Coordinates of C-alpha atoms in Angstrom, one line a residue:
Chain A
X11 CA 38.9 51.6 -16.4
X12 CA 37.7 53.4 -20.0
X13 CA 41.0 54.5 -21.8
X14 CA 38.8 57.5 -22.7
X15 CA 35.3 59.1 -20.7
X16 CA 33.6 61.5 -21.6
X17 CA 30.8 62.7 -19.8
X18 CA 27.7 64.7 -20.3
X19 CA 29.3 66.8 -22.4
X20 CA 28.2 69.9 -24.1
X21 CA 29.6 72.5 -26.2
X22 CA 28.9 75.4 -27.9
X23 CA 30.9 77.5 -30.4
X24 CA 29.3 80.7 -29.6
X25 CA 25.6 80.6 -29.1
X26 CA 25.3 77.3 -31.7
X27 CA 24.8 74.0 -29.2
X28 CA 27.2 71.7 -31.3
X29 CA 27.3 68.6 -28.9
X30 CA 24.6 67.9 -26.4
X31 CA 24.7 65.3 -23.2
X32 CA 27.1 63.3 -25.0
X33 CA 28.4 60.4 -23.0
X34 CA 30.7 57.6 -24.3
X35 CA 33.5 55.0 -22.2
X36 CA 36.4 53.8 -25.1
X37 CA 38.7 50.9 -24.1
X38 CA 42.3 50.8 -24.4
X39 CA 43.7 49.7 -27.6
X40 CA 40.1 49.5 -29.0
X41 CA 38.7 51.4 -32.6
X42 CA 36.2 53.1 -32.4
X43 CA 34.4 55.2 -34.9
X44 CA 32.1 58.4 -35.1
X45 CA 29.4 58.6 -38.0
X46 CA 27.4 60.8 -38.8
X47 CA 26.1 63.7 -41.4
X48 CA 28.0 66.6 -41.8
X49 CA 27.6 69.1 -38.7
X50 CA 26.4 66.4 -36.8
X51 CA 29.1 67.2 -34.1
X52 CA 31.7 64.4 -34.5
X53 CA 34.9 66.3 -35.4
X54 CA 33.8 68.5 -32.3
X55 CA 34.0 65.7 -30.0
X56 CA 37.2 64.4 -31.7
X57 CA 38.9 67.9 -31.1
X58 CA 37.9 67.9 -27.7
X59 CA 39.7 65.1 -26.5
X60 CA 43.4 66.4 -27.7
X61 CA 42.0 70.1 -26.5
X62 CA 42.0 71.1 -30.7
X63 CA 39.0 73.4 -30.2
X64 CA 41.0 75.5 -27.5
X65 CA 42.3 77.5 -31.0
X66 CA 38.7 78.6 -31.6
X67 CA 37.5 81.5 -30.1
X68 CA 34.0 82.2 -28.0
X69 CA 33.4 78.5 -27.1
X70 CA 32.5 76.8 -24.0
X71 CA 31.8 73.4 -22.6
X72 CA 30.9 71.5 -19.6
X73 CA 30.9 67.6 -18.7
X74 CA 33.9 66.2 -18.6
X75 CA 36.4 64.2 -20.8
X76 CA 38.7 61.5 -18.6
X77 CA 41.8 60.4 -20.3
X78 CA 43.1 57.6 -18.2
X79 CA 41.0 59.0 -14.9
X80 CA 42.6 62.4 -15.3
X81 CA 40.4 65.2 -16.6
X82 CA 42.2 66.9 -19.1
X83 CA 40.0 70.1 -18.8
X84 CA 41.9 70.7 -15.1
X85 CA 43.3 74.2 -14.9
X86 CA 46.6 72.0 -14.0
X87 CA 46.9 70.0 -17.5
X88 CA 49.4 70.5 -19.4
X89 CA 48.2 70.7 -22.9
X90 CA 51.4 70.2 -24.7
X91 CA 51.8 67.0 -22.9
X92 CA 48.2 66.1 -23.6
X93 CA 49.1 66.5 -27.2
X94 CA 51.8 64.2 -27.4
X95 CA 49.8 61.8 -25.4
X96 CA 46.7 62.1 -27.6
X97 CA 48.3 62.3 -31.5
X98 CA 46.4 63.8 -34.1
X99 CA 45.9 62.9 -37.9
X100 CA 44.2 65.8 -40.0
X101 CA 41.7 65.5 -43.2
X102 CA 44.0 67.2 -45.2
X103 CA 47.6 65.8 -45.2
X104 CA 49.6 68.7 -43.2
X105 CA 53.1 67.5 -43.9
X106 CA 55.4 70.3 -42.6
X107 CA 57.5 72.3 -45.2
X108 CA 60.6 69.9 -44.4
X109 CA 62.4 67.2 -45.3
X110 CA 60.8 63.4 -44.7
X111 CA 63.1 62.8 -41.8
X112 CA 62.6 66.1 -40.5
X113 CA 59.2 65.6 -40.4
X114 CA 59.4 62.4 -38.5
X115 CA 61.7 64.0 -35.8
X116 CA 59.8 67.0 -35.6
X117 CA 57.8 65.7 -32.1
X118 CA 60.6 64.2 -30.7
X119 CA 62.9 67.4 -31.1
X120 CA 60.0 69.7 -29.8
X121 CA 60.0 67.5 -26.6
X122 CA 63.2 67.6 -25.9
X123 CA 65.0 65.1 -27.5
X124 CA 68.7 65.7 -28.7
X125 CA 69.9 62.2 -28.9
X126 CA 71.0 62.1 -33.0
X127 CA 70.8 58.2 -32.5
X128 CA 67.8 57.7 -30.5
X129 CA 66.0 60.4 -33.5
X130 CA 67.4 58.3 -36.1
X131 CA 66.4 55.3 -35.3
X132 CA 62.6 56.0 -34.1
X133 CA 62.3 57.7 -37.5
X134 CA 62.6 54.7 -39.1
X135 CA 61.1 52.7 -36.5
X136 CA 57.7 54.9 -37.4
X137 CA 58.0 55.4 -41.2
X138 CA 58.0 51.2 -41.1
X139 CA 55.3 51.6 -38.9
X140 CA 53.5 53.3 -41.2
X141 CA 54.7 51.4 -44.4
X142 CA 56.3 54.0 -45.9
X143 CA 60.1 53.2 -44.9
X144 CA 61.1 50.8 -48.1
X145 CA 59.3 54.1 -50.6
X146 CA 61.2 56.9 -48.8
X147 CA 64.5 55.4 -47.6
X148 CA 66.2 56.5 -50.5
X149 CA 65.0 59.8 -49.9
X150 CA 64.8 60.9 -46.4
X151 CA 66.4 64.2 -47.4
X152 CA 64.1 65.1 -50.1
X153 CA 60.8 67.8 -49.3
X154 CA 57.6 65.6 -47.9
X155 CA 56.1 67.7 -50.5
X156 CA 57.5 65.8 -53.7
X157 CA 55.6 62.8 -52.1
X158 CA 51.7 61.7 -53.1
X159 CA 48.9 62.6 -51.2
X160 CA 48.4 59.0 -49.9
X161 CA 52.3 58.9 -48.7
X162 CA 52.0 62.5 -47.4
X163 CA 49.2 61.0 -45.1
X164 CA 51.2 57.9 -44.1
X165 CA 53.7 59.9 -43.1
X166 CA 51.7 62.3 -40.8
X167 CA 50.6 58.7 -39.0
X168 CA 54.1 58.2 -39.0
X169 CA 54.9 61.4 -37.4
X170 CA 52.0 61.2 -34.9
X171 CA 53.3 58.0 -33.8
X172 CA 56.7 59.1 -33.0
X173 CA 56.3 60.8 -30.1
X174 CA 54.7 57.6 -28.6
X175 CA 50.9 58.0 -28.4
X176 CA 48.2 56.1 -26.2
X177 CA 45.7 57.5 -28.3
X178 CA 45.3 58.0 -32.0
X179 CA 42.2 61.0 -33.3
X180 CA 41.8 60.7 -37.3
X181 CA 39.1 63.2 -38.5
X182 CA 38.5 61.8 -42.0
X183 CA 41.9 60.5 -42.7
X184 CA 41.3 59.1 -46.3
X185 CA 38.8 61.7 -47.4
X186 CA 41.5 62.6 -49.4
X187 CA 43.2 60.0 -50.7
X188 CA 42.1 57.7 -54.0
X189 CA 40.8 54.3 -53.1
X190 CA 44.3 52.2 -52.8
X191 CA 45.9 55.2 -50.7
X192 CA 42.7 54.8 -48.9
X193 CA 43.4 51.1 -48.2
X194 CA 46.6 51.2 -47.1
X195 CA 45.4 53.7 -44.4
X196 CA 42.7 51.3 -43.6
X197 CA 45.3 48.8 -43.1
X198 CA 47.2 50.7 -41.1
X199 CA 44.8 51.4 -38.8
X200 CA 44.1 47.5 -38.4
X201 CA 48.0 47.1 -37.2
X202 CA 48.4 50.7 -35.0
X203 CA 45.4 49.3 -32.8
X204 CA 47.7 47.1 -31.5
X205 CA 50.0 49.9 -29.7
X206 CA 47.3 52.6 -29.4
X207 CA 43.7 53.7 -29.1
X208 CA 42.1 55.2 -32.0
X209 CA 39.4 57.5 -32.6
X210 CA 38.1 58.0 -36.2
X211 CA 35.7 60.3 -37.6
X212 CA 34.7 58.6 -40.9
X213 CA 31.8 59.6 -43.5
X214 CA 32.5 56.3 -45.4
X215 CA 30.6 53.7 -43.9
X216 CA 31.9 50.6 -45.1
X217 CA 35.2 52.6 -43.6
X218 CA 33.9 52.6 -40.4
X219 CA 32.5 48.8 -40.6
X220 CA 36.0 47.7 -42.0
X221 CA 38.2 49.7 -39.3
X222 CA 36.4 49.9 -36.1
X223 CA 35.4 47.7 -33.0
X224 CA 32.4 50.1 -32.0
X225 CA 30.5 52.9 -33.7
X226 CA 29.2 56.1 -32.3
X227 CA 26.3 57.3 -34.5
X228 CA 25.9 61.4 -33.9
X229 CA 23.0 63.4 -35.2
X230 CA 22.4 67.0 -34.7
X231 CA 24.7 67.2 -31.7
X232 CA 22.9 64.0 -30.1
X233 CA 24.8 60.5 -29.6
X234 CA 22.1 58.4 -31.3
X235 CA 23.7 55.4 -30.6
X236 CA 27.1 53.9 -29.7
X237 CA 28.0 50.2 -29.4
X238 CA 29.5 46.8 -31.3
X239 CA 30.3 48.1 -35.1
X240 CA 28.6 44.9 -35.9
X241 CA 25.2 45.7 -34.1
X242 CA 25.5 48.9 -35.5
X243 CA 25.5 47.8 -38.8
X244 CA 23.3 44.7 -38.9
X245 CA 21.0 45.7 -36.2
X246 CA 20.8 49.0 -35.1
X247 CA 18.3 50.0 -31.8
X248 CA 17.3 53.2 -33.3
X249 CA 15.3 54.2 -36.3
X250 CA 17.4 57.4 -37.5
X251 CA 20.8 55.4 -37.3
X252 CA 19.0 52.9 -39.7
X253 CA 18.2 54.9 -42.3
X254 CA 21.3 56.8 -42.3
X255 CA 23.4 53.4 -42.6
X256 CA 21.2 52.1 -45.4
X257 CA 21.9 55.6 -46.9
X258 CA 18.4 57.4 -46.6
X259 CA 19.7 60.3 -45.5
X260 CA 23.0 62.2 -44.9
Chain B
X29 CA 14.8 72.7 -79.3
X30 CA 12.4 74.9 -77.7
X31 CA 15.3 77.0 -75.6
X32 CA 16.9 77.6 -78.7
X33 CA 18.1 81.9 -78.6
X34 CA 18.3 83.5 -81.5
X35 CA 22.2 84.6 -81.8
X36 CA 22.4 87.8 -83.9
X37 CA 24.8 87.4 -86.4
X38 CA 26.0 91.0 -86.1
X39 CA 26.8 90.0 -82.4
X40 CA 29.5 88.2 -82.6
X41 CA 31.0 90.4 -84.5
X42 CA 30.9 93.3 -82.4
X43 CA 32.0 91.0 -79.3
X44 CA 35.1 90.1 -81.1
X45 CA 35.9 93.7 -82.5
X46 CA 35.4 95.4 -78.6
X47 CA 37.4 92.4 -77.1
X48 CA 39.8 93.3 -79.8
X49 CA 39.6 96.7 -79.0
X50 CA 39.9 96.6 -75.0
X51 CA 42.8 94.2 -75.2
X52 CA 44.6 97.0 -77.2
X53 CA 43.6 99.9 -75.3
X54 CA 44.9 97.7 -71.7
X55 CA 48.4 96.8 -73.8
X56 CA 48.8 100.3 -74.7
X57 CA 48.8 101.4 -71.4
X58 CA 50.2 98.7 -69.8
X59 CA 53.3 99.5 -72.4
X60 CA 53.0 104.0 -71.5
X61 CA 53.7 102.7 -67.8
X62 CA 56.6 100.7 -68.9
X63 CA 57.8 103.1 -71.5
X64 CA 57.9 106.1 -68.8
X65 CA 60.1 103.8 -66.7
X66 CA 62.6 103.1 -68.8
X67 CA 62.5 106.7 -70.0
X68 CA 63.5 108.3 -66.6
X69 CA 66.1 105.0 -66.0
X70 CA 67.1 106.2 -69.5
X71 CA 67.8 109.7 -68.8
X72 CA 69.5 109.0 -65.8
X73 CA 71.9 106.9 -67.2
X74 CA 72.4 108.9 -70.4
X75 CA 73.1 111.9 -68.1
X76 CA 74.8 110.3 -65.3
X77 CA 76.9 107.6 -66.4
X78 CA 79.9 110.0 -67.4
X79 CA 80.0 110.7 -63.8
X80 CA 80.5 107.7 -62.7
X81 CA 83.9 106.5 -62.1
X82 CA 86.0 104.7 -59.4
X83 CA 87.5 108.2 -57.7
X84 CA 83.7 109.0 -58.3
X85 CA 82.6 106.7 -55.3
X86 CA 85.9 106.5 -53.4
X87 CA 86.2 109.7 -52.8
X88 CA 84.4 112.9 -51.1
X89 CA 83.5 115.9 -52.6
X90 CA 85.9 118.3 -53.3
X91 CA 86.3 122.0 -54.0
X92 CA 83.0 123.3 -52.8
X93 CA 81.4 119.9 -53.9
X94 CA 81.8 121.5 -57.6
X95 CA 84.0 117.8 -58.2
X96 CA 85.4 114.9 -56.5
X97 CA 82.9 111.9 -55.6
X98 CA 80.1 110.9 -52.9
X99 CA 81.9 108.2 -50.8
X100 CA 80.8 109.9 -47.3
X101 CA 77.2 110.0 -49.0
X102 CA 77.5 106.5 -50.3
X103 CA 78.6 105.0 -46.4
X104 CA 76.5 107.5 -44.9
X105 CA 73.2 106.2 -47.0
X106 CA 74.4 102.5 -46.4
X107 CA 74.9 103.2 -42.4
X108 CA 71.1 104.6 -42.2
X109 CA 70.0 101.3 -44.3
X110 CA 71.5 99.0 -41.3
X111 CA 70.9 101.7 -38.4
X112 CA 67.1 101.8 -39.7
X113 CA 67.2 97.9 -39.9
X114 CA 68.2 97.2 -36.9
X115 CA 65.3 99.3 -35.5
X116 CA 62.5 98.1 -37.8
X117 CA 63.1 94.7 -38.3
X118 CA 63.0 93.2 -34.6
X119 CA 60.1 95.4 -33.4
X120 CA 58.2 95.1 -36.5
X121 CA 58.8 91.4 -36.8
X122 CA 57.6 91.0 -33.6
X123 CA 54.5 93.0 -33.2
X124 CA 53.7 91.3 -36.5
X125 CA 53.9 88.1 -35.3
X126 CA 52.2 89.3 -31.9
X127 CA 49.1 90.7 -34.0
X128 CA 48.7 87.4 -36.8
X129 CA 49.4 84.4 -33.8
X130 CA 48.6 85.7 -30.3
X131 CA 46.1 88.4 -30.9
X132 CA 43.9 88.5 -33.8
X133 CA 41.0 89.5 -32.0
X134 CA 40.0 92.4 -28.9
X135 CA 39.8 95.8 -29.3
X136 CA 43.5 96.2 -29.0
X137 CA 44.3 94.6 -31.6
X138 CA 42.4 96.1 -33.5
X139 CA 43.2 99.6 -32.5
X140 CA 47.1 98.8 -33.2
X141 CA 46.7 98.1 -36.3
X142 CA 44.7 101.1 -37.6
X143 CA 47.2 102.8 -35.9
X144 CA 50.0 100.7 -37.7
X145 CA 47.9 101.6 -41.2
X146 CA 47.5 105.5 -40.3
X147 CA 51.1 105.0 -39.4
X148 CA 51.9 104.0 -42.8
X149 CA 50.1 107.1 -44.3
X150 CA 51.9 110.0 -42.4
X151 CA 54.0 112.3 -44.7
X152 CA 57.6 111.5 -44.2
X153 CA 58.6 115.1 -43.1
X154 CA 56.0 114.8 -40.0
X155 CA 58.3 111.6 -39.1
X156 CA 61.4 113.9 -39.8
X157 CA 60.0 116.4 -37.7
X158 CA 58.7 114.3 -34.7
X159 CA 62.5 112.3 -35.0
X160 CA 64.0 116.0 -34.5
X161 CA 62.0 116.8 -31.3
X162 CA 62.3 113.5 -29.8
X163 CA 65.1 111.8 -31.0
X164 CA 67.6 115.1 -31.8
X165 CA 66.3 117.6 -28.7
X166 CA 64.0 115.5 -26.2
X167 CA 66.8 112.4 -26.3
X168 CA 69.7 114.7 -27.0
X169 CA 71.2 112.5 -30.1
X170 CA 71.9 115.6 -31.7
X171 CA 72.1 115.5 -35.4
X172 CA 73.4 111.8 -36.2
X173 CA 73.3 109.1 -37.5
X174 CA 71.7 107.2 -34.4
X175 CA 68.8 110.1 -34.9
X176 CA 68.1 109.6 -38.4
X177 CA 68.2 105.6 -38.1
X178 CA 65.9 105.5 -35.4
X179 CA 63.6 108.1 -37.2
X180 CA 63.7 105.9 -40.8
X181 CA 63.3 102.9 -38.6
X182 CA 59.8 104.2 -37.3
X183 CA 59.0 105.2 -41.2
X184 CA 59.6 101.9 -42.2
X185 CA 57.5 100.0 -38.8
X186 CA 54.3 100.1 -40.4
X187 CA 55.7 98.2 -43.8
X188 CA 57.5 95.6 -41.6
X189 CA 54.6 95.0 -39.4
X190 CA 52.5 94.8 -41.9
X191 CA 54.3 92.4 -44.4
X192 CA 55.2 90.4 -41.5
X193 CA 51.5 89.6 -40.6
X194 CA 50.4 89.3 -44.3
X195 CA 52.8 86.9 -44.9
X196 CA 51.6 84.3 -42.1
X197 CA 47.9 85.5 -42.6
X198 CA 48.0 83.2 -45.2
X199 CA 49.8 80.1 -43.8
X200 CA 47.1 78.1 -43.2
X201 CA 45.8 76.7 -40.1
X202 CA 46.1 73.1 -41.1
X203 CA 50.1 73.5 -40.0
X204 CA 49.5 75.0 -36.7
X205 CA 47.8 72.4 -36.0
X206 CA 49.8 69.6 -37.1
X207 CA 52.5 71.1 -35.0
X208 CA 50.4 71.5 -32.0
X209 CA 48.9 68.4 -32.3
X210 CA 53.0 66.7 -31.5
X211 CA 52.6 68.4 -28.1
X212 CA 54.7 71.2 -29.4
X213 CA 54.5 74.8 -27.5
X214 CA 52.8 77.8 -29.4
X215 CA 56.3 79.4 -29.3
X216 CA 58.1 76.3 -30.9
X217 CA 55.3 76.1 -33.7
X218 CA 55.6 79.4 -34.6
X219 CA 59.9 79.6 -34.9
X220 CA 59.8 76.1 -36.1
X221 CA 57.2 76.1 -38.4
X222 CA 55.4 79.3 -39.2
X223 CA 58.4 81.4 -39.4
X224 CA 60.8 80.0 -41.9
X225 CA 57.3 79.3 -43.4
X226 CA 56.9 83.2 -43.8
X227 CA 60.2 83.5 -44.3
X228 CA 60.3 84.2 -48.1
X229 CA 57.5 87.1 -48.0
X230 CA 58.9 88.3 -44.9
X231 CA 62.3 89.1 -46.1
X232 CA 61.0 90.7 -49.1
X233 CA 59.2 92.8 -47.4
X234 CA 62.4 94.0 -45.1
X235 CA 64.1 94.5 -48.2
X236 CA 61.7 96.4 -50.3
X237 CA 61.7 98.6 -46.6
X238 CA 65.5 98.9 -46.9
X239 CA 64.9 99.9 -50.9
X240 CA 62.1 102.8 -49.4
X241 CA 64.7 104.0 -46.8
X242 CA 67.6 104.5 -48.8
X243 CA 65.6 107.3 -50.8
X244 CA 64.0 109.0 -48.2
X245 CA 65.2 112.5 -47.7
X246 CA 62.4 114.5 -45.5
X247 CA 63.0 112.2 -42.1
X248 CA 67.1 112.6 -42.5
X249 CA 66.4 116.2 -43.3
X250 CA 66.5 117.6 -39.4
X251 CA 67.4 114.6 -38.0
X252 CA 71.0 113.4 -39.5
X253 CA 72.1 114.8 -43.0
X254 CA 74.9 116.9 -43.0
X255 CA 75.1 119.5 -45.6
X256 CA 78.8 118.4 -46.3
X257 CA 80.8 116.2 -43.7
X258 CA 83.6 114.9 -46.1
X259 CA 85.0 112.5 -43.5
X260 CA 83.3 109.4 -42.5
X261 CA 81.5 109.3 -39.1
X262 CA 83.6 107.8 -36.2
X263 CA 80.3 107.3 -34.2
X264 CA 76.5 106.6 -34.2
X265 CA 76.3 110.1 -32.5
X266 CA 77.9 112.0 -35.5
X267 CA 75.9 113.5 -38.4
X268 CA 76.4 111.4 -41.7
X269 CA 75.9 112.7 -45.6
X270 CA 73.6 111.3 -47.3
X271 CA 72.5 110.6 -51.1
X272 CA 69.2 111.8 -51.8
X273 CA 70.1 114.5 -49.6
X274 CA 73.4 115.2 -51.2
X275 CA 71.3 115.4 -54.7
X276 CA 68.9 118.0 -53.5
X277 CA 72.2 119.8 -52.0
X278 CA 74.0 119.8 -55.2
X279 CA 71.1 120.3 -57.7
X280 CA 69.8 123.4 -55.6
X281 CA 72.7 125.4 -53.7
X282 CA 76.6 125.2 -53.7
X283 CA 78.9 127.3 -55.7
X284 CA 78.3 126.2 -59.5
X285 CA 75.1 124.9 -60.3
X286 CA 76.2 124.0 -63.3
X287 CA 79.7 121.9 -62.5
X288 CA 77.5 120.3 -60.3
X289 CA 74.9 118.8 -62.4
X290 CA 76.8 116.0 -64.1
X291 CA 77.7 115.0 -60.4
X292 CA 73.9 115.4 -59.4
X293 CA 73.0 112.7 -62.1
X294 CA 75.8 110.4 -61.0
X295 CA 74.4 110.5 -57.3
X296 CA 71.0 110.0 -59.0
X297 CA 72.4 106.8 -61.0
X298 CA 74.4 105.8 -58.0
X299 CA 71.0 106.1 -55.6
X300 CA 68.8 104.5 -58.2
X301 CA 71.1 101.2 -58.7
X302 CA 71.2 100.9 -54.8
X303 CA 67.6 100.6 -54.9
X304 CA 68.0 98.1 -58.2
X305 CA 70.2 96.0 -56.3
X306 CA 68.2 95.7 -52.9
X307 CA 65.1 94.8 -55.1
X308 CA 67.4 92.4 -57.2
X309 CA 68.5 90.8 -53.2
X310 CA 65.1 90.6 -52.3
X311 CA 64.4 88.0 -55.4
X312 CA 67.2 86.1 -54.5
X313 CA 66.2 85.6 -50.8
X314 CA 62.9 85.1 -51.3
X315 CA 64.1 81.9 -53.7
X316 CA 67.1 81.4 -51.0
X317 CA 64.8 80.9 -48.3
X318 CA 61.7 79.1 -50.3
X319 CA 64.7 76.6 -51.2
X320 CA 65.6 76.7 -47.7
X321 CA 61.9 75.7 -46.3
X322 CA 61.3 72.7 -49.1
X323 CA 58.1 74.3 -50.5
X324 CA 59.1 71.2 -53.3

């Protein structure tokens, strides 16, 4: 069974059709990246499957989206648990206001952990995760603020992964960040794949070649194509995701 | 160089002599505004400061308020400061945060918060005199302090509500989101993230209210201030003095204008350092609290 299905899915953010018939199956523990120009509707899908768009008013959709064989557009979900199921890293780093541990134990404390111990020592569990524990260990007290933009995103991974994902969304997580911030996240992603899914918007191509098992390829709302990054990238079916990989357009 | 424009010598001369000019004009104004402020602080001191003496605010006026001090005034002003907070800041805190998180949009919305704005803009004696028929007759407080507090605490609703939402108007969204993204409720994000957050501009803002309260006279007018009640209230249902009303008292009526008047600028000096002193607590809790949330 897909980790992730979604199904003829369309949605609209007012009267603007912003994804059409889109259907895709992602595997457990698999990467898997969208491309795609800008308003091609590949940060729409991504915020569908942790429920993100349910902040933005006047929008509707219909299909479905299967997380594990359970639709999470049921009136019964519980969105806050879907959340911490389905993690999310942001574009921008969004580091709470907070100290670096704080941060980390922000998810855990809003679901209801107590356990000083158990806090403590999944904190550090994540930031080494996330290769940021031997920079900050000195400094756990100190504002996530005072670090760089490249750490700041490391540890909003490391945060997202503290509450225990299955899956991982990243819309455009090293837009960002300068090149060797840029790898490190790339290198991250290469070892989180082995604990979670992850879904990653990307408008760096050789990002998504580097990072991800399959590619989606969106254009104007429309899945152009989806399959093996490889094939994507050395032999793609369709016309439009050919010149838009070879840079013609986009 | 084909584009080339022909640059009028005289030009730049006259561009540098009317920048000149406008920059003097703006700092010559800019230095009447400060000028008149430190006037009026001036003659306030220069008048009042003679008045002011340890007796002068530990005590209560004395021989038909020709001498002695302003101490039921003084407590009197500082119990309407707390009663009025203890009104303002939980409702308006609230509906602020009710307008800015929950409902931003809808025609309720909306409607509250022209009313909230046209709230703001009503006279203070139309508060003083709805406070009197509601608070004083309909509720039967009487004349008293829980009146008058209730009464500035409505006065100072539309400031508190309105700071309140300003201030987490411009948190961006980016930190909602990281917080809802950890599977945390809308209820933890906002007291765990977008209040303290807010928190600086938020406290200003209930200060600066406490600042505006303290002078008001027209809502305590029929609603609380005691002409003279030299003791010091023994409940929230007895009338209190007040200062800004006690200055109109002793600068208008009484028994010797003139005996009065130093002790008129004293309660003047005595009022405006209050309002000093809330403004200089403000500053210090917005930094308290931007410490506090690790802005840096």
């Amino acid at each position: 069974m897909e980790k992730i299905l979604i199904r003829d899915v369309n949605f609209w953010y007012g009267d603007f059709h912003a994804l059409k018939n889109v259907s895709l199956g992602i595997e457990e523990r698999e990467v898997v990246a969208f491309i795609g120009p800008s308003g091609c509707g590949k940060s729409t899908l991504l915020r569908l499957l942790n429920r993100m768009n349910d902040l933005i008013p006047a929008t509707r959709l219909t299909g479905e989206i299967l997380l594990d064989g359970r639709d999470i557009y049921d009136r019964q979900e519980d969105v806050d648990r879907l959340r911490k199921e389905v993690g999310m890293v942001f574009q921008r780093p969004n580091p709470f206001p907070k100290s670096i541990f704080d941060n980390v134990a922000y998810g855990l404390r809003v679901n209801g952990i107590r356990d000083k111990e158990f806090i403590a020592h999944r904190v550090e569990e994540t930031l080494r995760g996330a290769a940021l524990w031997d920079e900050v260990k000195d400094k756990l007290k100190a504002s996530a603020f005072a670090l760089s933009g490249g750490q700041q995103q490391r540890l909003c991974i490391a945060r997202a992964m503290a509450v225990a994902p299955s899956v991982l969304l990243m819309d455009e997580p090293a837009s960002a960040l300068d090149p060797i911030s840029t790898a490190k996240i790339e290198e991250l992603i290469r070892e989180l794949r082995r604990e979670v899914t992850i879904v990653i918007v990307t408008h760096n191509m050789q990002q998504a070649a580097r990072v991800s098992d399959r590619t989606a390829f969106f254009y104007m709302g429309e899945m152009v194509e989806y399959g093996l990054t490889k094939l994507i990238f050395t032999d793609p079916l369709k016309e439009a995701t050919q010149n838009y990989i070879t840079g013609r357009f986009g | 160089m084909e584009h080339f424009i022909p640059y009028p010598a005289r030009q730049g001369f006259r561009k540098r002599w009317s920048q000149r000019a406008a920059f003097l004009l703006f700092r010559l104004f800019s230095l009447v505004v400060a000028a008149t402020l430190v006037i009026i602080l001036g003659f306030i001191v220069w008048k009042g400061a003679g008045a002011i003496s340890w007796e002068f605010l530990t005590e209560a006026p004395s021989n038909g308020m020709t001498s002695g001090g302003i101490f039921p005034a003084l407590v009197g002003t500082l119990l309407l400061m707390l009663g009025s907070a203890l009104v303002a800041f939980p409702l308006g805190i609230m509906s602020g945060i009710y307008m800015n998180e929950y409902a931003t949009r809808g025609w309720l919305v909306r409607f509250i918060r022209i009313m909230t704005n046209n709230l703001a803009g009503i006279p203070s004696i139309v508060f003083g005199l709805f406070g009197m028929a509601l608070f004083v007759q309909y509720l039967g407080f009487g004349d008293s302090i829980l009146a008058g507090s209730l009464t500035l605490g409505l006065l100072s609703l539309p400031l508190v509500i309105r700071t309140t939402e300003e201030a987490l108007k411009d948190i961006p969204d980016a930190y909602r989101e990281g917080s809802l993204a950890l599977g945390a409720s809308k209820l933890q994000t906002i007291r765990k993230v977008i209040l303290p957050m807010g928190m600086p501009r938020i406290v200003t803002g209930l200060i600066l209210s406490l600042g505006r309260v303290s002078g008001e006279t027209a809502p305590i007018l029929f609603t609380c201030a005691a002409y003279f009640f030299p003791q010091l209230p023994s409940s929230i249902f007895d009338p209190c003095m007040a200062l800004p009303y006690h200055l109109y008292v002793i600068s208008t009526s009484g028994t010797d204008l003139e005996a009065q008047q130093p002790l008129a600028y004293g309660t003047a000096l005595v009022l405006v350092a209050i309002i000093l002193l809330v403004n200089l607590l403000a500053n210090a809790l917005r930094r308290y609290f931007q410490h506090k949330v690790k802005m840096k």
